[in-house]
PDB file of C-alpha atoms in Angstrom:
ATOM      1  CA  LYS A 906      38.433 -60.741  -3.121  1.00 62.00           C
ATOM      2  CA  THR A 907      34.764 -61.671  -3.080  1.00 75.00           C
ATOM      3  CA  VAL A 908      34.593 -61.640   0.705  1.00 79.00           C
ATOM      4  CA  SER A 909      36.500 -58.377   1.071  1.00 87.00           C
ATOM      5  CA  THR A 910      34.309 -56.739  -1.579  1.00 89.00           C
ATOM      6  CA  TYR A 911      31.196 -57.901   0.258  1.00 88.00           C
ATOM      7  CA  LYS A 912      32.564 -56.582   3.554  1.00 89.00           C
ATOM      8  CA  THR A 913      33.462 -53.264   1.937  1.00 89.00           C
ATOM      9  CA  ARG A 914      29.982 -52.881   0.460  1.00 89.00           C
ATOM     10  CA  LEU A 915      28.428 -53.819   3.792  1.00 87.00           C
ATOM     11  CA  LEU A 916      30.558 -51.249   5.613  1.00 87.00           C
ATOM     12  CA  LEU A 917      29.671 -48.606   3.022  1.00 88.00           C
ATOM     13  CA  LYS A 918      25.972 -49.377   3.466  1.00 88.00           C
ATOM     14  CA  LEU A 919      26.290 -49.158   7.256  1.00 85.00           C
ATOM     15  CA  ASN A 920      28.228 -45.897   6.994  1.00 85.00           C
ATOM     16  CA  ALA A 921      25.672 -44.453   4.575  1.00 84.00           C
ATOM     17  CA  HIS A 922      22.817 -45.479   6.877  1.00 81.00           C
ATOM     18  CA  SER A 923      24.572 -43.920   9.873  1.00 85.00           C
ATOM     19  CA  LEU A 924      25.192 -40.738   7.880  1.00 83.00           C
ATOM     20  CA  VAL A 925      21.510 -40.507   6.949  1.00 82.00           C
ATOM     21  CA  ASP A 926      20.522 -41.001  10.589  1.00 81.00           C
ATOM     22  CA  LEU A 927      23.001 -38.326  11.644  1.00 78.00           C
ATOM     23  CA  ILE A 928      21.696 -35.820   9.078  1.00 77.00           C
ATOM     24  CA  ASP A 929      18.105 -36.648  10.019  1.00 74.00           C
ATOM     25  CA  TRP A 930      18.964 -36.052  13.681  1.00 71.00           C
ATOM     26  CA  GLN A 931      20.711 -32.753  12.962  1.00 70.00           C
ATOM     27  CA  LEU A 932      17.815 -31.460  10.859  1.00 71.00           C
ATOM     28  CA  ASP A 933      15.358 -32.733  13.474  1.00 68.00           C
ATOM     29  CA  LEU A 934      12.973 -33.946  10.769  1.00 56.00           C
ATOM     30  CA  PRO A 935      10.770 -37.033  10.888  1.00 60.00           C
ATOM     31  CA  ALA A 936      11.774 -39.829   8.528  1.00 53.00           C
ATOM     32  CA  GLU A 937       8.502 -39.508   6.605  1.00 60.00           C
ATOM     33  CA  GLN A 938       9.550 -36.141   5.163  1.00 54.00           C
ATOM     34  CA  LEU A 939      12.727 -37.521   3.570  1.00 50.00           C
TER      35      LEU A 939
END
C-alpha cells in the first residue's frame, strides 16, 4: 500500500503540474504573474 500510495501521489503531482502548464499556455501568461 505504501508504494502504491506514493505512486498515486506522484502521479497526482505530475498531473497537477501538467494542468498548470496547460492553463498557463492557454492564458499565454508568464509564470511570474501566477
